[in-house]
Amino acid sequence: MSRIARRFATLRAQGRGALIPYVEACDPDYDTALAILRGMPAAGADLIEVGVPFSDPSADGPTIQKAALRGLKGGSTMKRVLEMVRAFREGDDETPIILMGYTNPIEAYGAERFCTDAKAAGVDGLIVVDMPPEEADLLAGPAAASGLDIIRLVAPTTPDERLPVVFNGASGFVYYVSITGVTGTRTASTNELAQALPRLRKATDLPIAIGFGIRTPELAANAVSVADAAVVASALLNTLEGSLDADGKATATTVPAVLDQLRGLADAVHAVSKTT
Amino acid sequence: MSATDTQAGANSLRSGPDGRGRFGIFGGRFVAETLMPLLLELDAAYTAAQADPEFHRELDYYLKDYVGRPSPLWLARRMTEQLGGARIYMKREELNHTGSHKLNNVMGQILLARRMGRTRIVAETGAGQHGVATATVCALFGMKCAIYMGATDVERQKPNVFRMRLLGAEVVPVTAGAGTLKDAMNEAMRDWVTNVHDTYFLVGTVAGPHPYPQMVRDFQSIIGVETKEQIMEAEGRLPDAIVAAIGGGSNAMGIFHPFLDDPEVKLIGVEAAGCGLDSGRTAASIERGRPGVLHGNRTYLLQDEDGQITEAHSISAGLDYPGVGPEHSWLSDIGRAEYVGATDQEALDAFQLCTRTEGIIPALESAHAIAYAAKLAPTMGRDQIIVINISGRGDKDIFTVAEHLGVKL
C-alpha cells in the first residue's frame, strides 16, 4: 500500500479529515523551505504538497506566482527539489509528499528519469496542473512503473460524463478545484461544496481533497466536513511573504510564523469528527 | 473561394492536426482541468461552424465589406530593380481594416463566440495589433472586451493602447514576469479560467491549446488562398518562394498553408533574431529553442536546461514571444518550411528600404520578412518570383524606429 493510501486509511480509522499544506521549494531559499517542510508534520500536516517552481504558472494566482519566482531566485531546479524531499525523508518516513507543478520542467528533466528519481527521493504522488488526462501518456507509464500516484484535478466545469475520463488512471486521491479561477482567490460556498461532493463520490472511491481559496481554520474545517482533506497554499505563502525582510530574505520569524498558522489550521481540521 | 478553405486529402500536408490536436509530436491540449471542458466545447462548436454554409456566408460578407478583402498582391518594381534579382511581390495585409492581418482571424472567432452565446471577450496582445483588432470587432458587435498587455508593451505601444481604449476595451497592464507577450498570455488564461461561464478567449496566433492553432490557421488561410489566385493571374505560375515573419506565426501560417502541397514553392519563416541568434537576446524559438510545453501546447520554446521559459527579445513587440505555433515546429522538423532569422538591425534597414522604394511603411514584424527577402532576391534569377507577406503597417512602430535613428518626435 502506498504512503498516501496508508495515510488516508489511518485517518479514516481515526474518523479524522486531513490537512494538506503547501510549501514552495526553495522559497525564499533552500534551507528555509526545508525547515518549513520538516516542521510541517509536527504542526499537524497529514500530507504535504511541495510546489515545483515554474516560470509561467498560468493556472496560479498572484501569491503562488510570486512564490514560484522567489523559489527560482532561491536556486530551485528539479534536482534541488528532489534533494529537498530526500533530506525530509531522512527524518520522516510516513508523511506522504506530493509534488505539484507544470509539465515543462518534468519534460525537460525527462519523464522516465524524473519518475525514477522522484520515487527514490521519497515522493509519493504527482499533481501536474497542465496535464489533463488526454495528455497523460507522457507520465502514465513511468509513474506506474515507479509506483507514483497520479493525482487528478476535477473542476466545477467538469461535467458528469467526463468524470470517468478524469478518474481513468487516477490514484492516491482526487483534488477538487473548488472554484473556477486561479489559486488563492475566491472561496467556494458551503452550498457549492455540498452539491459538488456527492457528484464526485458517485464516480470514485478515492479520497477527495478540496483546494483553492481555503484561507482560514473555519474554511478548512468546513472543507473536511464534506470532503476527506483540505489543501491550504496561498494563505501560508502570504504569511511567509509577510515575514521576509525588505530584500526578500527569510527572517527569524519566517519558519515559526508559517508553522504557527499551520497549527491553527490543523487544530480546526482535526476537531471535525468524521464518524460514519 | 471560402475563408476556411481546408479541403485536403488524407496524404496532404494540409490535413493536420490529428484527432488529439497534434501535428506530429507538437500541439495538444496542455491546460488545467477547468479549461478542458471548454476546449472540447469550442472544438465541437468550431467543427459545426465549419460545416455550416451560413457561417461561411456571414464570414465572407464581413471579410469583404468590413475587413476590405481581397487584399492586393503588389509587384514591388523599385525594390526589385534595386535588389537586382527575383521579382518581388507583396501581399498587402497592411491594407486590412485596423492595419494588419489580425482582423482575418478575429472576425472568424468573434462570429464563433457569438454562435456560442458568449458575451465577453478576453485577449492577449504584444504590439497591440491583435488587441486593436479584437477591440474593433467587440465594438462592432457590442461585446465586453478585456485586453491583457505586458506593462513594458503598454509603454512602448502607446498609440495602440489609446486606440483600444477608444474602441471601448479595457486594457489591463500585466506586470508579472518581464511584462511582455508571454506574461499577457498567462494573465489572459487566468481571466478565462476565472470567468468561464460567459467569456470567450480570443487567441491571436496559431499557438495555444487545440483547436486554436488549427482555427487561427484556417481563418488566416484566406491570405494564401488569395495569393495563389492572384499570382496565377499575374504570372501564370506559382511563386518560387514565400517569405513571412514569425512570432507566434499566424501571418506566416496563413500564407503558407494553401501552398503546403506545392513542393516547388519554398516556404521561409523569418524569426526575430533580436541582437543575433547567439547573442542570448533573441526571439528565434525554432532556431534556438527546443520542444517543450507552454500555454497549452507542445512546441519549440526558448528555455533553460531546467525547463524554465526564458524571456525573448526583439525590437518588434509583436515578435518577442518565446514560443511558436506547433504547426510551424512540425513543418520545420519535417523540412517542408525553412526557418531563418533577421536581426533588429536588419529589420530596421529593411523597414527603411521598403518605405523609400515602395512608399509602404511596413510593421517592424513584416520588416523581418523583407530583410530576409532582400538577401534572398539577389541570389535568384530575374525570372524567379518571391512573395513577401506584409502582415501589417508600421505606423505603430514609428516611435521605436525614430528612437533607433536618434530622432526625437
XYZ file of C-alpha atoms in Angstrom:
685
model
C 0.000 0.000 0.000
C 1.337 3.426 -0.909
C 2.113 6.034 1.745
C -0.870 8.073 0.542
C -3.321 5.156 0.741
C -1.916 4.167 4.140
C -2.311 7.691 5.481
C -5.918 8.028 4.316
C -6.742 4.571 5.734
C -5.338 5.589 9.117
C -7.276 8.844 9.089
C -10.462 7.043 8.186
C -9.963 4.600 11.048
C -9.485 7.553 13.379
C -12.537 9.344 11.983
C -10.485 12.399 11.014
C -10.052 14.589 7.947
C -6.649 15.564 6.560
C -4.868 18.878 6.270
C -2.572 19.202 3.266
C -0.362 22.297 3.495
C 1.784 23.550 0.632
C 5.377 24.678 0.589
C 7.151 26.053 -2.480
C 10.619 24.553 -2.968
C 13.498 26.991 -2.320
C 11.113 29.788 -1.305
C 12.811 32.078 -0.413
C 15.840 29.775 -0.100
C 16.581 26.056 0.175
C 17.248 25.940 3.922
C 14.142 27.912 4.913
C 11.866 25.846 2.689
C 13.382 22.635 4.089
C 12.950 23.867 7.673
C 9.265 24.585 6.976
C 8.826 21.201 5.282
C 10.482 19.396 8.200
C 8.343 21.259 10.742
C 5.045 20.591 9.000
C 4.194 17.084 10.308
C 4.633 18.131 13.954
C 2.488 21.197 13.266
C -0.336 18.964 12.064
C 0.223 18.279 8.361
C -1.204 14.903 7.327
C 0.126 15.028 3.766
C 2.309 17.740 2.190
C 2.302 19.332 -1.214
C 5.659 20.573 -2.427
C 5.446 23.153 -5.210
C 7.939 22.825 -8.057
C 8.691 26.380 -9.169
C 7.891 27.161 -12.820
C 8.454 30.428 -14.657
C 4.934 30.504 -16.134
C 2.394 29.080 -13.677
C -0.662 30.104 -15.723
C -3.267 28.387 -13.513
C -2.000 30.012 -10.333
C -2.903 33.310 -8.734
C -0.500 36.106 -7.742
C 0.541 34.525 -4.420
C 1.816 31.255 -5.889
C 3.285 33.079 -8.907
C 5.390 35.172 -6.552
C 6.376 32.135 -4.513
C 7.463 30.343 -7.701
C 9.611 33.287 -8.761
C 11.156 33.506 -5.259
C 11.840 29.769 -5.475
C 13.582 30.149 -8.822
C 15.592 33.048 -7.467
C 16.350 30.907 -4.420
C 18.068 28.391 -6.694
C 15.307 25.902 -7.372
C 15.880 23.297 -10.057
C 14.154 19.920 -10.356
C 17.306 18.310 -8.958
C 17.222 20.628 -5.960
C 13.506 19.953 -5.342
C 14.167 16.215 -5.200
C 17.164 16.825 -2.947
C 14.849 18.681 -0.538
C 12.411 15.761 -0.429
C 15.304 13.346 0.165
C 16.503 15.474 3.080
C 12.983 15.483 4.548
C 12.733 11.688 4.263
C 15.825 11.254 6.469
C 13.677 12.250 9.427
C 10.166 11.249 8.321
C 9.262 8.044 6.556
C 5.498 8.334 6.966
C 4.142 11.684 5.779
C 3.174 11.494 2.103
C 4.786 14.050 -0.197
C 3.060 15.190 -3.360
C 4.894 17.269 -5.941
C 2.764 19.894 -7.646
C 3.958 21.605 -10.795
C 3.745 22.036 -14.543
C 4.614 19.779 -17.459
C 7.614 21.537 -18.950
C 10.169 21.136 -16.132
C 9.258 17.425 -15.987
C 9.638 17.054 -19.735
C 12.953 18.918 -19.628
C 14.214 16.547 -16.902
C 12.937 13.542 -18.853
C 9.692 11.887 -17.726
C 11.156 8.451 -17.039
C 14.222 9.655 -15.205
C 12.026 12.068 -13.280
C 9.689 9.336 -12.029
C 12.585 7.068 -11.034
C 14.446 9.851 -9.225
C 11.298 11.237 -7.572
C 10.371 7.831 -6.176
C 13.926 7.274 -4.946
C 13.861 10.670 -3.232
C 10.692 9.731 -1.362
C 7.976 11.387 -3.435
C 4.596 9.626 -3.335
C 2.375 11.430 -5.795
C 2.301 13.964 -8.620
C -0.107 16.746 -9.499
C 0.701 18.168 -12.917
C -1.527 21.190 -13.327
C -1.414 21.475 -17.114
C -1.547 17.775 -17.897
C -5.187 16.740 -18.345
C -5.976 13.019 -18.776
C -5.937 13.489 -22.571
C -2.218 14.312 -22.411
C -1.261 11.976 -19.567
C 0.501 9.335 -21.672
C 3.854 11.064 -21.176
C 3.797 10.295 -17.446
C 1.359 7.412 -17.040
C 3.769 4.574 -17.866
C 6.810 5.828 -15.955
C 4.719 6.859 -12.928
C 3.059 3.443 -12.732
C 6.417 1.715 -13.128
C 7.840 3.752 -10.230
C 4.749 3.379 -8.056
C 3.964 7.101 -8.007
C 0.322 8.124 -7.645
C -1.091 10.439 -10.314
C -3.485 12.792 -8.582
C -6.141 14.137 -10.922
C -7.804 17.504 -10.738
C -11.568 17.893 -11.049
C -13.182 21.304 -11.570
C -16.702 22.681 -11.242
C -16.727 22.828 -15.053
C -16.065 19.072 -15.352
C -19.370 17.541 -16.453
C -20.557 14.206 -15.024
C -19.990 12.378 -18.300
C -16.339 13.439 -18.243
C -15.657 12.150 -14.715
C -14.801 8.600 -15.875
C -12.222 10.104 -18.270
C -10.687 12.141 -15.462
C -10.595 9.248 -12.997
C -9.185 6.777 -15.512
C -5.646 6.194 -14.264
C -6.120 8.344 -11.163
C -4.783 7.077 -7.853
C -3.903 8.359 -4.386
C -6.668 10.891 -4.008
C -8.686 13.314 -6.093
C -8.069 17.045 -5.974
C -11.253 19.055 -6.313
C -10.524 22.564 -7.609
C -13.489 24.083 -5.817
C -13.805 27.265 -7.873
C -13.448 28.320 -11.487
C -10.466 30.581 -11.124
C -6.857 30.660 -10.085
C -5.403 29.685 -6.731
C -5.868 31.860 -3.678
C -8.749 33.973 -4.909
C -12.438 33.242 -4.367
C -13.741 30.671 -1.874
C -16.399 28.105 -2.709
C -19.585 28.401 -0.651
C -20.750 25.593 1.627
C -23.670 25.153 -0.716
C -21.429 24.770 -3.784
C -19.333 22.161 -1.999
C -22.371 20.298 -0.701
C -23.618 19.984 -4.277
C -20.285 19.006 -5.804
C -19.123 16.303 -3.434
C -21.919 13.708 -3.896
C -21.388 14.005 -7.648
C -17.714 13.062 -7.221
C -18.372 10.345 -4.622
C -20.659 8.611 -7.082
C -17.849 8.471 -9.637
C -14.860 7.475 -7.479
C -13.903 5.647 -4.299
C -10.700 7.662 -3.933
C -10.412 10.167 -1.077
C -11.287 13.716 -2.127
C -9.290 16.810 -1.197
C -10.644 20.320 -1.672
C -8.341 23.120 -2.701
C -8.299 26.726 -3.995
C -9.487 29.543 -1.735
C -9.208 27.862 1.678
C -7.745 30.615 3.818
C -8.903 30.208 7.414
C -9.275 27.437 10.023
C -13.067 27.758 9.633
C -12.941 27.266 5.865
C -10.556 24.330 6.274
C -12.847 22.712 8.851
C -15.803 23.319 6.559
C -13.994 21.626 3.669
C -13.156 18.465 5.630
C -16.698 18.256 6.952
C -17.763 17.349 3.397
C -14.511 16.041 1.886
C -11.566 13.964 3.132
C -8.917 16.664 3.050
C -8.334 20.384 2.754
C -5.418 21.887 0.827
C -4.063 25.239 2.024
C -1.455 27.014 -0.057
C -1.830 30.743 -0.719
C -2.714 31.606 2.902
C 0.538 30.041 4.141
C 2.551 31.646 1.341
C 1.084 35.041 2.209
C 2.282 34.589 5.773
C 5.724 33.581 4.541
C 5.860 36.581 2.221
C 4.872 38.892 5.070
C 7.747 37.626 7.210
C 10.508 38.397 4.692
C 12.803 41.397 5.017
C 12.987 44.261 2.548
C 15.372 42.271 0.309
C 13.032 39.272 0.244
C 15.274 37.259 2.577
C 13.955 34.971 5.320
C 13.985 36.336 8.876
C 13.930 34.643 12.290
C 10.122 34.817 12.246
C 9.618 33.138 8.838
C 9.585 29.462 9.844
C 7.660 29.900 13.146
C 5.056 32.187 11.534
C 4.192 29.639 8.833
C 4.160 26.706 11.262
C 2.043 28.602 13.832
C -0.557 29.315 11.208
C -0.435 25.688 10.101
C -1.053 24.562 13.702
C -4.212 26.695 13.876
C -5.486 25.236 10.598
C -4.666 21.676 11.673
C -6.419 22.034 15.024
C -9.590 23.171 13.296
C -9.418 20.368 10.733
C -8.730 17.684 13.321
C -11.587 18.877 15.532
C -14.039 17.790 12.840
C -15.328 14.335 13.625
C -15.868 12.155 10.563
C -17.500 9.107 12.096
C -19.678 7.421 9.538
C -13.413 30.823 -52.536
C -14.042 30.295 -48.860
C -12.228 31.846 -45.954
C -11.809 28.482 -44.345
C -10.787 26.522 -47.396
C -9.105 23.480 -45.897
C -10.177 20.713 -48.258
C -7.328 18.267 -48.280
C -6.793 14.582 -48.866
C -5.517 12.168 -46.251
C -1.929 12.336 -47.532
C -1.936 16.102 -47.718
C 0.314 18.186 -45.519
C -2.799 20.295 -45.025
C -4.794 17.578 -43.249
C -3.454 18.184 -39.731
C -3.917 18.324 -36.834
C -4.901 14.787 -35.830
C -7.807 13.947 -33.530
C -5.778 14.910 -30.459
C -4.895 18.279 -31.894
C -1.343 17.272 -32.768
C 0.958 17.993 -35.659
C 3.455 15.155 -35.245
C 4.636 15.484 -31.637
C 3.581 19.145 -31.455
C 0.328 20.788 -30.381
C -2.094 19.124 -27.976
C -4.127 20.490 -25.082
C -1.958 21.099 -22.009
C -4.335 23.083 -19.819
C -5.821 22.913 -16.337
C -8.870 20.679 -15.988
C -11.113 23.738 -15.523
C -10.496 24.649 -19.174
C -10.666 21.170 -20.738
C -14.470 21.005 -20.988
C -14.419 24.457 -22.604
C -11.863 23.438 -25.193
C -13.876 20.353 -26.046
C -16.984 22.538 -26.401
C -15.060 25.015 -28.560
C -13.772 22.215 -30.759
C -17.319 20.926 -31.302
C -18.674 24.427 -31.966
C -15.911 25.138 -34.482
C -16.452 21.829 -36.277
C -20.174 22.617 -36.522
C -19.495 26.145 -37.792
C -17.065 24.853 -40.430
C -19.763 22.585 -41.787
C -22.396 25.329 -41.813
C -22.648 27.293 -45.100
C -24.380 30.109 -43.225
C -21.259 30.630 -41.084
C -19.102 30.929 -44.211
C -21.596 33.277 -45.889
C -21.560 35.526 -42.829
C -17.754 35.458 -42.553
C -17.266 36.141 -46.261
C -19.623 39.118 -46.021
C -17.686 40.712 -43.153
C -14.315 39.940 -44.741
C -15.333 41.685 -47.950
C -17.302 44.680 -46.705
C -15.731 45.325 -43.307
C -12.165 43.993 -43.435
C -11.716 45.043 -47.073
C -10.730 41.776 -48.728
C -9.283 40.661 -51.014
C -6.061 42.487 -50.252
C -3.929 43.317 -53.317
C -0.821 41.477 -54.446
C 1.586 44.260 -55.338
C 4.557 43.925 -57.695
C 7.305 45.867 -55.924
C 9.080 47.194 -59.032
C 11.520 49.626 -57.460
C 12.610 47.236 -54.749
C 13.016 44.512 -57.395
C 15.183 46.823 -59.528
C 17.274 47.914 -56.599
C 17.932 44.370 -55.377
C 18.552 43.052 -58.880
C 17.207 39.514 -58.798
C 13.894 37.765 -58.314
C 10.674 39.704 -58.910
C 9.248 40.688 -55.547
C 5.544 40.716 -54.858
C 3.980 41.958 -51.640
C 0.761 40.576 -50.191
C -0.765 43.731 -48.747
C -2.297 42.612 -45.431
C -1.457 46.020 -44.008
C -4.367 47.375 -46.063
C -6.921 45.481 -43.994
C -9.075 47.495 -41.631
C -7.085 48.044 -38.383
C -3.875 47.746 -40.377
C -2.845 44.117 -40.160
C -3.707 40.505 -40.931
C -5.035 40.107 -37.396
C -8.588 41.058 -38.346
C -8.998 37.954 -40.571
C -8.774 35.666 -37.566
C -10.544 37.923 -35.118
C -13.545 38.227 -37.427
C -13.845 34.453 -37.673
C -13.538 33.908 -33.934
C -15.952 36.653 -32.904
C -18.622 35.137 -35.138
C -17.925 31.802 -33.470
C -18.097 33.345 -29.973
C -21.487 34.824 -30.894
C -22.726 31.449 -32.079
C -21.605 30.009 -28.723
C -23.589 32.654 -26.833
C -20.581 34.270 -25.164
C -20.909 37.934 -24.161
C -17.393 38.810 -23.015
C -14.072 38.547 -24.831
C -10.568 38.352 -23.383
C -7.430 38.509 -25.476
C -3.681 38.937 -25.133
C -1.639 41.299 -27.214
C 2.026 42.128 -27.769
C 2.433 45.010 -30.189
C -1.258 45.725 -29.888
C -2.294 44.710 -33.413
C -4.302 41.739 -32.174
C -5.645 43.826 -29.301
C -6.814 46.581 -31.634
C -8.414 44.053 -33.996
C -10.194 42.365 -31.077
C -11.360 45.659 -29.567
C -12.643 46.618 -33.024
C -14.876 43.588 -33.511
C -16.083 43.855 -29.909
C -17.173 47.424 -30.687
C -18.776 46.230 -33.920
C -20.824 43.552 -32.162
C -21.319 45.263 -28.793
C -19.347 42.759 -26.716
C -17.462 43.431 -23.473
C -13.722 43.260 -24.018
C -10.623 42.951 -21.805
C -7.172 43.042 -23.406
C -4.131 41.864 -21.453
C -0.903 43.548 -22.444
C 2.524 43.431 -20.837
C 3.306 46.635 -18.927
C 6.505 47.013 -20.981
C 4.466 46.826 -24.195
C 1.818 49.230 -22.858
C 4.670 51.704 -22.555
C 6.251 51.109 -25.983
C 2.972 50.825 -27.919
C 1.057 53.820 -26.559
C -0.847 54.662 -29.771
C -2.343 51.164 -29.910
C -3.258 51.290 -26.216
C -5.091 54.550 -26.841
C -6.862 53.021 -29.852
C -8.056 50.033 -27.839
C -9.409 52.287 -25.116
C -11.156 54.499 -27.688
C -12.814 51.365 -29.024
C -14.209 50.674 -25.560
C -11.884 47.882 -24.455
C -10.408 47.598 -21.010
C -6.618 47.376 -21.366
C -5.056 45.552 -18.418
C -1.296 46.095 -17.997
C 0.477 42.935 -16.814
C 3.465 43.456 -14.530
C 4.230 39.776 -13.821
C 7.439 38.407 -15.352
C 9.056 40.782 -17.831
C 5.695 42.353 -18.657
C 5.655 41.191 -22.287
C 3.553 38.961 -24.506
C 4.115 35.656 -22.701
C 3.049 37.201 -19.398
C -0.015 38.738 -21.040
C -0.884 35.272 -22.372
C -0.647 33.791 -18.841
C -2.875 36.541 -17.483
C -5.492 36.152 -20.220
C -5.622 32.423 -19.419
C -6.134 33.269 -15.722
C -9.013 35.568 -16.624
C -10.574 32.894 -18.809
C -10.275 30.232 -16.107
C -11.985 32.622 -13.676
C -14.821 33.734 -15.973
C -15.500 30.595 -17.985
C -19.287 30.939 -17.814
C -19.600 33.976 -20.111
C -16.114 34.595 -21.515
C -14.521 33.629 -24.828
C -10.711 33.616 -25.063
C -9.841 35.063 -28.453
C -6.326 33.826 -29.225
C -4.382 35.925 -31.724
C -1.906 33.471 -33.145
C -1.535 29.861 -34.275
C -0.457 28.760 -30.792
C -2.233 27.724 -27.591
C -4.255 24.582 -26.925
C -6.123 22.757 -29.687
C -8.294 23.840 -31.524
C -6.755 27.346 -31.536
C -3.729 26.621 -33.767
C -5.990 24.975 -36.333
C -8.763 27.544 -36.082
C -6.498 30.583 -36.381
C -4.687 28.932 -39.288
C -7.955 28.239 -41.084
C -9.121 31.832 -40.670
C -5.751 33.203 -41.789
C -5.505 30.840 -44.770
C -7.508 33.387 -46.772
C -4.146 35.143 -47.251
C -2.601 32.187 -49.056
C -5.769 31.310 -50.935
C -5.907 34.819 -52.421
C -2.152 34.884 -53.066
C -2.402 31.693 -55.082
C -5.177 33.060 -57.295
C -3.512 36.441 -57.686
C -0.062 35.148 -58.614
C -1.597 32.721 -61.119
C -3.375 35.651 -62.687
C -0.296 37.902 -62.677
C 2.391 35.383 -63.632
C 0.589 32.249 -64.733
C 2.542 30.188 -62.224
C 3.232 29.721 -58.530
C 5.999 31.712 -56.805
C 9.433 30.230 -56.140
C 9.492 31.425 -52.540
C 7.128 32.853 -49.951
C 8.674 34.775 -47.082
C 6.826 35.741 -43.897
C 7.728 36.892 -40.393
C 7.193 34.555 -37.421
C 6.365 35.473 -33.850
C 3.641 33.017 -32.945
C 3.364 32.581 -36.690
C -0.209 33.381 -37.754
C 0.526 35.534 -40.805
C 3.111 33.011 -41.987
C 0.816 30.047 -41.448
C -1.974 31.892 -43.238
C 0.056 32.435 -46.379
C 1.949 29.090 -46.212
C -0.930 26.715 -45.657
C -2.581 26.735 -49.105
C 0.897 26.088 -50.603
C 1.934 23.163 -48.368
C 1.210 20.617 -51.094
C 3.103 22.579 -53.763
C 6.681 21.381 -53.216
C 8.084 23.751 -55.854
C 7.196 26.701 -53.605
C 9.825 27.315 -50.924
C 8.268 28.468 -47.658
C 10.513 30.597 -45.477
C 9.617 31.779 -41.988
C 11.719 34.625 -40.610
C 12.093 34.670 -36.846
C 13.258 37.697 -34.900
C 16.939 37.094 -34.181
C 16.981 40.181 -31.942
C 20.583 41.140 -31.198
C 21.723 37.994 -33.059
C 20.864 34.291 -32.944
C 23.678 33.555 -30.479
C 23.523 36.794 -28.517
C 21.216 35.420 -25.821
C 18.860 38.270 -26.692
C 16.718 36.697 -29.375
C 13.168 35.554 -30.089
C 14.125 32.788 -32.534
C 12.280 29.878 -30.902
C 12.736 27.347 -33.702
C 16.372 28.163 -34.391
C 17.478 28.468 -30.755
C 14.803 26.679 -28.747
C 13.833 23.068 -28.159
C 10.494 21.295 -27.823
C 8.588 21.851 -24.588
C 5.147 22.676 -23.199
C 3.841 26.201 -22.617
C 0.496 27.948 -22.971
C -1.373 24.762 -23.705
C 0.743 23.258 -26.463
C 3.969 21.409 -27.164
C 6.211 23.376 -29.468
C 9.688 24.848 -29.847
C 10.398 27.101 -26.852
C 13.203 29.295 -25.612
C 14.009 27.685 -22.277
C 16.867 26.864 -19.947
C 18.145 23.366 -19.096
C 15.629 23.021 -16.255
C 12.626 23.768 -18.470
C 12.126 27.347 -17.260
C 10.951 29.636 -20.040
C 13.389 32.410 -20.882
C 12.475 35.915 -21.986
C 12.506 36.607 -25.678
C 13.911 39.785 -27.162
C 13.026 41.602 -30.367
C 12.832 45.209 -31.452
C 9.306 44.266 -32.506
C 6.899 43.871 -29.601
C 4.828 41.567 -31.802
C 7.619 39.038 -32.248
C 9.202 38.746 -28.820
C 7.430 35.567 -27.820
C 9.486 32.585 -26.541
C 7.359 30.066 -28.435
C 5.907 29.494 -31.888
C 2.820 27.811 -33.310
C 3.034 23.994 -33.159
C 2.373 23.539 -36.875
C 5.492 25.598 -37.631
C 7.506 23.345 -35.296
C 6.243 20.374 -37.256
C 6.871 21.962 -40.672
C 10.409 22.718 -39.532
C 11.055 19.167 -38.292
C 9.756 17.552 -41.494
C 11.659 20.081 -43.611
C 8.671 21.467 -45.527
C 9.351 25.022 -44.396
C 12.668 26.662 -43.690
C 13.164 28.959 -40.695
C 15.782 31.693 -40.623
C 16.482 34.766 -38.514
C 16.678 38.512 -39.131
C 18.214 40.793 -36.509
C 16.803 44.018 -35.088
C 19.244 45.991 -37.231
C 18.397 44.085 -40.419
C 14.710 44.713 -39.761
C 15.333 48.453 -39.259
C 17.269 48.614 -42.532
C 14.512 46.718 -44.368
C 11.889 48.993 -42.829
C 13.612 51.967 -44.468
C 14.267 50.139 -47.743
C 10.584 49.290 -48.146
C 9.454 52.758 -47.134
C 11.762 54.517 -49.613
C 11.429 52.190 -52.580
C 7.745 51.335 -52.407
C 6.135 54.080 -50.335
C 4.871 51.407 -47.958
C 5.704 51.761 -44.264
C 5.698 48.168 -43.037
C 5.254 46.939 -39.478
C 8.571 46.045 -37.835
C 7.254 42.471 -37.785
C 6.918 42.456 -41.587
C 10.277 44.216 -41.921
C 11.902 40.974 -40.702
C 10.433 39.163 -43.719
C 11.536 41.973 -46.027
C 15.054 41.805 -44.562
C 15.430 38.152 -45.484
C 13.793 38.589 -48.893
C 16.267 41.392 -49.615
C 19.115 38.930 -49.002
C 17.465 36.161 -50.977
C 16.298 38.072 -54.078
C 19.798 38.944 -55.475
C 20.776 35.238 -55.306
C 17.852 34.320 -57.576
C 17.277 34.808 -61.291
C 15.248 37.634 -62.778
C 12.699 35.083 -63.969
C 12.039 33.937 -60.417
C 9.371 35.169 -58.014
C 9.286 35.914 -54.289
C 6.128 36.820 -52.386
C 6.593 38.686 -49.093
C 3.706 38.813 -46.666
C 3.390 42.414 -45.495
C 1.452 41.456 -42.374
C 0.888 44.942 -41.009
C 1.532 48.617 -41.400
C 4.249 50.402 -39.479
C 2.505 53.488 -38.135
C 2.560 51.974 -34.658
C 6.326 51.486 -34.896
C 7.461 54.951 -35.926
C 8.332 55.849 -32.316
C 10.561 52.796 -31.936
C 12.204 53.436 -35.313
C 12.706 57.137 -34.570
C 14.403 56.275 -31.301
C 16.812 53.910 -33.056
C 17.540 56.523 -35.700
C 18.233 59.070 -32.980
C 15.265 61.253 -33.940
C 13.103 62.822 -31.261
C 9.404 63.005 -32.217
